[in-house]
Tab-separated table of C-alpha atoms and ligand atoms in Angstrom:
chain	number	residue	atom	x	y	z
H	240	MET	CA	-26.830	-27.508	-77.378
H	241	SER	CA	-23.259	-27.431	-78.408
H	242	ASP	CA	-20.481	-27.995	-75.927
H	243	ILE	CA	-19.448	-24.601	-75.665
H	244	ASP	CA	-22.785	-23.182	-74.908
H	245	ALA	CA	-22.981	-26.057	-72.216
H	246	MET	CA	-19.544	-24.640	-70.937
H	247	ILE	CA	-20.668	-21.272	-70.949
H	248	ALA	CA	-23.839	-21.934	-69.126
H	249	GLN	CA	-21.940	-23.933	-66.465
H	250	LEU	CA	-19.619	-21.285	-65.548
H	251	GLU	CA	-22.314	-18.705	-65.678
H	252	SER	CA	-24.087	-20.702	-63.055
H	253	ILE	CA	-20.933	-21.177	-61.209
H	254	ARG	CA	-20.364	-17.568	-61.436
H	255	GLN	CA	-23.585	-16.609	-59.894
H	256	GLN	CA	-23.304	-19.265	-57.376
H	257	ALA	CA	-20.257	-17.813	-56.503
H	258	GLN	CA	-21.457	-14.291	-56.016
H	259	GLN	CA	-24.129	-15.638	-53.725
H	260	ASP	CA	-21.809	-17.799	-52.040
H	261	PHE	CA	-19.182	-14.812	-51.576
H	262	ALA	CA	-21.809	-12.242	-50.178
H	263	ALA	CA	-23.355	-14.814	-47.523
H	264	ALA	CA	-19.622	-15.337	-46.297
H	265	ALA	CA	-19.901	-14.215	-42.703
H	266	ASP	CA	-16.090	-13.808	-41.983
H	267	SER	CA	-12.390	-13.437	-43.862
H	268	GLU	CA	-11.696	-17.293	-42.970
H	269	VAL	CA	-14.809	-18.439	-44.726
H	270	LEU	CA	-14.244	-15.930	-47.728
H	271	THR	CA	-10.303	-17.206	-48.027
H	272	ALA	CA	-12.120	-20.842	-48.306
H	273	LEU	CA	-14.214	-19.935	-50.889
H	274	LYS	CA	-11.923	-17.889	-52.968
H	275	VAL	CA	-9.767	-21.358	-52.974
H	276	LYS	CA	-13.051	-23.230	-53.877
H	277	TYR	CA	-14.106	-21.205	-56.673
H	278	LEU	CA	-10.675	-19.533	-57.942
H	279	GLY	CA	-7.904	-21.736	-56.974
H	280	LYS	CA	-5.944	-24.358	-58.770
H	281	LYS	CA	-7.848	-26.785	-58.070
H	282	GLY	CA	-10.904	-24.748	-58.120
H	283	GLU	CA	-14.150	-25.134	-59.959
H	284	LEU	CA	-13.464	-22.460	-62.619
H	285	THR	CA	-9.986	-24.494	-63.522
H	286	GLY	CA	-12.299	-27.548	-63.511
H	287	VAL	CA	-14.287	-26.620	-66.057
H	288	LEU	CA	-11.301	-25.864	-68.216
H	289	LYS	CA	-10.431	-29.341	-68.002
H	290	GLY	CA	-13.114	-29.844	-70.548
H	291	VAL	CA	-11.719	-27.333	-73.250
H	292	GLY	CA	-9.726	-30.444	-74.970
H	293	GLY	CA	-13.245	-31.590	-76.652
H	294	LEU	CA	-13.526	-28.272	-78.171
H	295	SER	CA	-12.806	-26.881	-81.418
H	296	VAL	CA	-9.417	-25.052	-81.792
H	297	GLU	CA	-11.473	-21.556	-82.469
H	298	ASP	CA	-13.717	-22.240	-79.495
H	299	ARG	CA	-10.655	-22.597	-77.131
H	300	PRO	CA	-9.783	-19.207	-76.733
H	301	ARG	CA	-13.403	-17.908	-76.278
H	302	ILE	CA	-13.782	-20.312	-73.257
H	303	GLY	CA	-10.422	-19.047	-72.135
H	304	GLN	CA	-11.545	-15.558	-72.642
H	305	VAL	CA	-14.984	-16.225	-70.565
H	306	VAL	CA	-12.833	-17.687	-67.790
H	307	ASN	CA	-10.559	-15.076	-67.539
H	308	THR	CA	-13.566	-12.417	-67.124
H	309	ILE	CA	-15.317	-14.246	-64.714
H	310	LYS	CA	-12.160	-14.664	-62.752
H	311	ALA	CA	-11.313	-11.043	-62.865
H	312	GLU	CA	-15.082	-10.218	-61.728
H	313	LEU	CA	-14.909	-12.498	-58.968
H	314	GLU	CA	-11.895	-11.331	-57.682
H	315	GLN	CA	-13.259	-7.819	-57.368
H	316	VAL	CA	-16.230	-9.189	-55.808
H	317	ILE	CA	-14.358	-10.860	-53.132
H	318	GLU	CA	-11.965	-7.875	-52.412
H	319	ALA	CA	-14.903	-5.748	-52.478
H	320	ARG	CA	-16.655	-8.502	-49.958
H	321	ALA	CA	-13.023	-8.751	-47.634
H	322	ALA	CA	-12.861	-5.055	-47.161
H	323	GLU	CA	-16.831	-5.212	-45.942
H	324	LEU	CA	-16.121	-7.803	-43.426
H	325	GLY	CA	-12.758	-6.195	-42.339
H	326	ALA	CA	-15.018	-2.946	-41.665
H	327	GLN	CA	-17.515	-4.820	-39.695
H	328	ALA	CA	-14.710	-6.108	-37.708
H	329	ASP	CA	-13.272	-3.143	-37.073
H	330	ALA	CA	-16.418	-1.701	-35.901
H	331	ALA	CA	-17.522	-4.273	-33.847
H	332	ARG	CA	-14.088	-4.198	-32.012
H	333	ILE	CA	-14.247	-0.806	-31.316
H	334	HIS	CA	-17.769	-0.976	-30.094
H	335	ALA	CA	-16.031	-3.625	-27.670
H	336	GLU	CA	-13.414	-1.488	-26.495
H	337	ARG	CA	-15.202	1.669	-26.355
H	338	ILE	CA	-14.820	3.507	-23.394
H	339	ASP	CA	-17.286	5.779	-21.538
H	340	VAL	CA	-14.815	8.809	-20.833
H	341	SER	CA	-17.800	10.942	-18.817
H	342	LEU	CA	-17.886	8.038	-16.362
H	343	PRO	CA	-16.441	8.845	-12.868
H	344	GLY	CA	-13.288	7.696	-12.149
H	345	ARG	CA	-12.699	4.564	-9.920
H	346	VAL	CA	-11.660	5.568	-6.339
H	347	MET	CA	-8.890	4.107	-5.195
H	348	PRO	CA	-9.248	3.635	-1.238
H	349	ARG	CA	-6.151	5.637	0.295
H	350	GLY	CA	-4.280	3.302	3.580
H	351	ALA	CA	-3.113	5.020	6.336
H	352	LEU	CA	-0.765	4.041	9.015
H	353	HIS	CA	-2.066	1.991	12.341
H	354	PRO	CA	-2.503	4.798	14.976
H	355	VAL	CA	-0.085	2.712	16.956
H	356	GLN	CA	2.533	3.233	14.097
H	357	GLN	CA	1.858	6.920	13.854
H	358	GLY	CA	2.369	7.030	17.941
H	359	LEU	CA	5.944	5.438	17.718
H	360	ASP	CA	6.659	7.479	13.990
H	361	GLU	CA	5.624	10.951	15.963
H	362	MET	CA	7.629	9.881	19.328
H	363	THR	CA	10.755	8.884	17.684
H	364	ALA	CA	10.759	12.002	15.872
H	365	ILE	CA	10.826	14.126	18.590
H	366	PHE	CA	13.769	12.004	20.263
H	367	ASP	CA	15.608	12.494	16.622
H	368	ARG	CA	14.990	16.079	16.413
H	369	MET	CA	16.771	16.307	19.682
H	370	GLY	CA	19.837	14.536	18.574
H	371	PHE	CA	18.920	11.139	20.130
H	372	MET	CA	20.257	8.050	17.652
H	373	ILE	CA	17.355	5.795	16.750
H	374	ALA	CA	17.965	1.876	17.588
H	375	GLU	CA	16.335	-1.333	17.461
H	376	GLY	CA	16.992	-4.539	19.177
H	377	PRO	CA	15.727	-8.207	18.801
H	378	GLU	CA	12.154	-9.348	19.605
H	379	ILE	CA	13.646	-12.499	20.587
H	380	GLU	CA	15.917	-11.991	23.426
H	381	THR	CA	18.486	-13.710	26.157
H	382	GLU	CA	17.798	-13.694	29.675
H	383	PHE	CA	21.029	-11.566	29.835
H	384	HIS	CA	19.742	-8.568	27.807
H	385	ASN	CA	16.288	-8.579	29.018
H	386	PHE	CA	17.156	-9.155	32.580
H	387	ASP	CA	20.489	-9.965	34.222
H	388	ALA	CA	22.593	-7.111	32.314
H	389	LEU	CA	19.715	-5.068	33.460
H	390	ASN	CA	20.414	-5.702	37.048
H	391	ILE	CA	17.572	-8.289	37.555
H	392	PRO	CA	18.982	-11.149	39.162
H	393	PRO	CA	17.202	-14.824	38.402
H	394	GLU	CA	15.761	-14.599	41.953
H	395	HIS	CA	13.973	-11.100	41.812
H	396	PRO	CA	10.835	-10.491	42.004
H	397	ALA	CA	10.942	-8.176	39.529
H	398	ARG	CA	11.185	-11.410	36.961
H	399	ALA	CA	8.365	-12.897	38.069
H	400	MET	CA	6.183	-9.649	37.720
H	401	HIS	CA	7.293	-9.397	34.043
H	402	ASP	CA	5.077	-12.350	32.644
H	403	THR	CA	7.716	-13.473	30.368
H	404	PHE	CA	6.787	-15.690	27.576
H	405	PHE	CA	9.864	-18.379	27.215
H	406	LEU	CA	10.728	-19.920	24.342
H	407	ARG	CA	12.070	-23.645	23.946
H	408	ASP	CA	15.367	-22.054	22.218
H	409	THR	CA	18.432	-21.351	23.539
H	410	GLU	CA	21.665	-19.306	22.537
H	411	ASN	CA	24.632	-20.744	23.364
H	412	GLY	CA	22.750	-22.766	26.395
H	413	GLU	CA	21.367	-18.871	27.601
H	414	PRO	CA	17.501	-19.167	27.513
H	415	MET	CA	15.467	-16.977	25.093
H	416	LEU	CA	12.566	-15.102	25.256
H	417	LEU	CA	10.036	-12.651	23.593
H	418	ARG	CA	11.631	-9.244	25.517
H	419	THR	CA	9.353	-8.204	28.143
H	420	HIS	CA	10.527	-4.358	27.519
H	421	THR	CA	12.370	-2.389	25.180
H	422	SER	CA	15.277	-1.891	27.951
H	423	PRO	CA	17.181	-4.558	26.428
H	424	VAL	CA	18.309	-2.067	23.617
H	425	GLN	CA	20.071	-0.337	26.191
H	426	ILE	CA	22.169	-2.990	26.792
H	427	ARG	CA	22.948	-3.766	22.845
H	428	ALA	CA	23.122	-0.266	21.931
H	429	MET	CA	25.959	0.369	24.809
H	430	GLN	CA	27.472	-3.022	24.148
H	431	ARG	CA	27.844	-2.072	20.491
H	432	PHE	CA	29.121	1.502	21.061
H	433	VAL	CA	31.334	0.583	23.465
H	434	GLY	CA	32.622	-2.502	21.354
H	435	ASP	CA	33.138	-0.046	18.348
H	436	GLY	CA	35.534	1.781	20.746
H	437	HIS	CA	33.272	5.095	21.386
H	438	GLU	CA	33.048	6.842	24.704
H	439	PRO	CA	30.226	8.611	25.705
H	440	PRO	CA	27.856	11.104	25.169
H	441	LEU	CA	25.365	8.378	23.894
H	442	ALA	CA	21.855	9.106	23.466
H	443	VAL	CA	19.336	7.139	22.124
H	444	VAL	CA	15.448	6.261	21.243
H	445	ALA	CA	14.550	2.387	20.682
H	446	PRO	CA	10.931	1.754	19.728
H	447	GLY	CA	9.679	-1.446	19.260
H	448	ARG	CA	7.332	-4.556	20.061
H	449	VAL	CA	7.273	-6.264	23.693
H	450	TYR	CA	5.420	-9.298	24.772
H	451	ARG	CA	3.865	-10.100	27.919
H	452	CYS	CA	1.749	-13.033	29.161
H	453	ASP	CA	-1.000	-10.810	30.156
H	454	SER	CA	-4.620	-10.267	28.308
H	455	ASP	CA	-7.562	-8.419	29.852
H	456	VAL	CA	-9.250	-5.271	29.261
H	457	THR	CA	-6.193	-2.922	29.717
H	458	HIS	CA	-3.467	-5.375	28.695
H	459	SER	CA	-2.126	-7.088	25.331
H	460	PRO	CA	0.010	-9.448	25.050
H	461	MET	CA	1.795	-7.704	22.657
H	462	PHE	CA	2.436	-4.056	22.848
H	463	HIS	CA	4.752	-1.008	22.133
H	464	GLN	CA	7.432	0.566	23.751
H	465	VAL	CA	9.871	3.644	23.452
H	466	GLU	CA	12.675	3.150	25.467
H	467	VAL	CA	14.908	6.294	25.531
H	468	PHE	CA	18.619	6.897	27.380
H	469	LYS	CA	21.180	8.951	27.627
H	470	VAL	CA	24.841	8.399	28.875
H	471	ASP	CA	27.427	11.211	29.538
H	472	ARG	CA	29.336	12.825	32.033
H	473	ASP	CA	27.492	14.933	34.551
H	474	VAL	CA	23.990	13.504	33.719
H	475	SER	CA	21.423	14.398	36.167
H	476	MET	CA	17.887	13.755	37.245
H	477	ALA	CA	17.269	17.465	35.846
H	478	HIS	CA	18.467	16.526	32.108
H	479	LEU	CA	15.820	13.576	32.687
H	480	LYS	CA	13.061	15.904	33.831
H	481	GLY	CA	13.958	18.225	31.005
H	482	VAL	CA	13.988	15.753	28.368
H	483	LEU	CA	10.572	14.498	29.445
H	484	GLN	CA	9.066	18.103	30.203
H	485	TYR	CA	9.970	18.854	26.314
H	486	PHE	CA	8.883	15.448	25.015
H	487	LEU	CA	5.535	15.363	26.945
H	488	SER	CA	4.584	18.764	25.715
H	489	ALA	CA	5.705	18.167	22.123
H	490	TYR	CA	3.651	14.849	21.597
H	491	PHE	CA	0.541	16.181	23.250
H	492	GLU	CA	0.927	19.474	21.347
H	493	GLN	CA	0.425	21.457	24.607
H	494	GLU	CA	2.408	22.321	27.807
H	495	VAL	CA	1.449	19.313	29.798
H	496	PRO	CA	2.702	19.749	33.762
H	497	ILE	CA	4.786	16.892	34.990
H	498	ARG	CA	5.744	15.305	38.272
H	499	LEU	CA	7.891	12.550	39.415
H	500	ARG	CA	7.102	9.982	42.050
H	501	PRO	CA	9.727	8.152	43.978
H	502	HIS	CA	9.212	4.403	42.496
H	503	TYR	CA	11.623	1.404	41.981
H	504	PHE	CA	12.891	-0.459	39.102
H	505	PRO	CA	15.865	-2.428	39.565
H	506	PHE	CA	17.574	-0.968	36.665
H	507	THR	CA	17.600	2.589	37.554
H	508	GLU	CA	18.376	4.446	41.060
H	509	PRO	CA	16.845	6.419	42.032
H	510	SER	CA	14.016	5.774	40.103
H	511	ALA	CA	10.546	7.691	39.424
H	512	GLU	CA	6.902	7.236	37.880
H	513	VAL	CA	5.989	10.416	35.598
H	514	ASP	CA	2.556	11.412	35.753
H	515	ILE	CA	1.214	14.258	33.547
H	516	GLY	CA	-1.511	16.729	34.532
H	517	CYS	CA	-4.546	14.992	33.194
H	518	VAL	CA	-5.348	16.136	29.543
H	519	PHE	CA	-9.039	15.348	30.134
H	520	CYS	CA	-9.653	17.701	32.775
H	521	ALA	CA	-6.718	19.821	32.921
H	522	GLY	CA	-6.039	19.024	36.104
H	523	LYS	CA	-9.499	19.203	38.054
H	524	GLY	CA	-10.038	15.783	38.653
H	525	CYS	CA	-11.938	13.298	36.532
H	526	ARG	CA	-13.077	10.052	35.744
H	527	ILE	CA	-10.168	9.294	33.827
H	528	CYS	CA	-7.632	10.565	36.454
H	529	LYS	CA	-9.770	9.209	38.955
H	530	GLY	CA	-10.189	12.561	40.741
H	531	SER	CA	-6.596	12.979	40.811
H	532	GLY	CA	-5.681	15.147	38.144
H	533	TRP	CA	-3.023	13.334	37.528
H	534	ILE	CA	-2.426	10.359	34.864
H	535	GLU	CA	0.807	7.962	35.090
H	536	VAL	CA	2.327	8.014	32.119
H	537	LEU	CA	5.903	6.338	32.362
H	538	GLY	CA	8.999	4.548	34.053
H	539	SER	CA	12.075	6.626	34.710
H	540	GLY	CA	15.556	7.325	36.453
H	541	MET	CA	18.955	7.239	36.875
H	542	ILE	CA	20.886	4.411	35.127
H	543	HIS	CA	21.840	2.072	37.578
H	544	PRO	CA	25.698	1.651	38.286
H	545	ASN	CA	25.271	-2.035	37.744
H	546	VAL	CA	23.780	-1.784	34.077
H	547	LEU	CA	26.456	0.305	33.008
H	548	LYS	CA	29.124	-1.621	34.644
H	549	SER	CA	27.701	-4.691	32.560
H	550	VAL	CA	28.798	-2.853	29.272
H	551	ASN	CA	31.772	-1.808	30.561
H	552	ILE	CA	31.352	2.054	31.304
H	553	ASP	CA	33.247	3.697	33.604
H	554	THR	CA	30.791	4.718	36.238
H	555	SER	CA	33.199	7.012	38.004
H	556	ILE	CA	33.063	9.030	34.737
H	557	TYR	CA	29.836	8.543	33.303
H	558	SER	CA	26.400	8.610	34.404
H	559	GLY	CA	22.744	8.356	32.658
H	560	PHE	CA	19.352	8.684	32.421
H	561	ALA	CA	16.619	6.407	31.242
H	562	PHE	CA	13.135	5.959	30.903
H	563	GLY	CA	10.322	3.862	29.104
H	564	LEU	CA	6.891	4.385	27.837
H	565	GLY	CA	3.954	2.306	26.783
H	566	VAL	CA	2.744	3.808	23.372
H	567	GLU	CA	-0.487	2.264	23.350
H	568	ARG	CA	-1.049	4.396	26.649
H	569	LEU	CA	0.370	7.228	25.284
H	570	VAL	CA	-1.676	7.097	22.061
H	571	MET	CA	-5.149	6.601	23.788
H	572	LEU	CA	-4.467	9.510	25.858
H	573	LYS	CA	-3.688	11.550	22.967
H	574	HIS	CA	-6.494	10.660	21.094
H	575	GLY	CA	-8.994	10.135	23.883
H	576	ILE	CA	-9.317	6.577	22.835
H	577	PRO	CA	-11.560	4.335	25.377
H	578	ASP	CA	-10.399	0.938	24.993
H	579	LEU	CA	-6.823	-0.576	24.188
H	580	ARG	CA	-8.470	-3.606	22.100
H	581	LEU	CA	-9.523	-1.064	19.496
H	582	PHE	CA	-5.981	-1.209	18.583
H	583	PHE	CA	-5.761	-4.813	17.859
H	584	GLU	CA	-9.677	-5.785	16.344
H	585	ASN	CA	-8.695	-3.967	13.344
H	586	ASP	CA	-12.234	-2.493	12.628
H	587	VAL	CA	-11.723	-0.341	9.699
H	588	ARG	CA	-14.070	1.957	10.974
H	589	PHE	CA	-11.999	2.907	13.791
H	590	LEU	CA	-8.684	2.863	11.687
H	591	ARG	CA	-10.213	4.982	8.997
H	592	ARG	CA	-11.161	7.683	11.298
H	593	MET	CA	-7.495	7.426	13.069
H	594	GLY	CA	-6.004	7.155	9.712
H	595	ALA	CA	-3.117	10.236	9.084
L	782	DAH	N1	11.285	-1.248	31.186
L	782	DAH	C1	10.028	-0.932	32.149
L	782	DAH	C2	8.882	-1.674	31.860
L	782	DAH	O1	8.877	-1.808	30.987
L	782	DAH	C3	9.952	0.687	31.785
L	782	DAH	C4	11.072	1.560	31.965
L	782	DAH	C5	11.034	1.673	33.581
L	782	DAH	C6	11.843	1.992	31.192
L	782	DAH	C7	12.338	2.857	33.732
L	782	DAH	C8	13.168	2.661	31.803
L	782	DAH	C9	13.014	3.091	33.145
L	782	DAH	O2	14.377	2.919	31.218
L	782	DAH	O3	14.233	3.798	33.752
L	782	DAH	O4	8.064	-1.894	32.872
């Protein structure tokens, strides 16, 4: 066999091998590597050309032609294979990313406000509509705001009855505590109001958390109160009763009878406990109202002059009414919730059922 025939045979075998390899390339990276291997500057085809020095002058162009033809052919094969691999990759990706638009959507569970928060919001909104200003105070309070300014001096038995959580911290040497009621917001709101140079009227609703060192079936160490008060000229028990009547009927969404019973609170004089006609038996007497037809719902009274004096409000001109209610209790009565502990156990079935 002449040199040229041997080279042509060699080129032919490279061509065939390359064709096979290209067809078998599993992805575009392998294909690129093969392209370098066969057609690159130091590739196999070029390698054959190194031998052309030994050929006759007439044979050299022939070999060049054969190499070019094979090169052109192989380039086409590579291009075709590359297109094929690209299409396969696209198809695989489309398959992997496919979404079944006929599947039902994922339902996002909808959250709801806790029933106590709902109650707070409803109650606050009723007073807001009546023109009361919404105020809040700190849950960590001073003894002064929680007791002294509310006419509860240190030796007063009411202090002991409040089951106070005292804190180790002090403010300017004054003992700090977790507020046992929202009544200190009366003091803070009036102090701010007077400090800003205002004169009554002042009407405030103050919702919030309170704390008592007390825990049993009907008591939780943390619970909620709403405090309401109004200071103006000539405020009387009649205003108190009118506001209570309006509020309680609005909250229970029905005309509820109310009655005021004389009582004692240090920060009011006179003081009254307020009952509503039993919402379960319409006053006939049942287990809930212990047969009396009435249910106690809150404490109230005319703000004690000592309280107004503690914030420099002139008691010869101004008087005020105040009341404070337990939120959990009213929410339980409105919704027939039998057990206080349901509010704090966080059983989602209960919360879902109460969710608005
Ligand atoms: N602060 C009282 C308590 O937590 C409730 C209360 C009673 C508030 C009478 C008042 C009021 O404003 O006038 O037991």
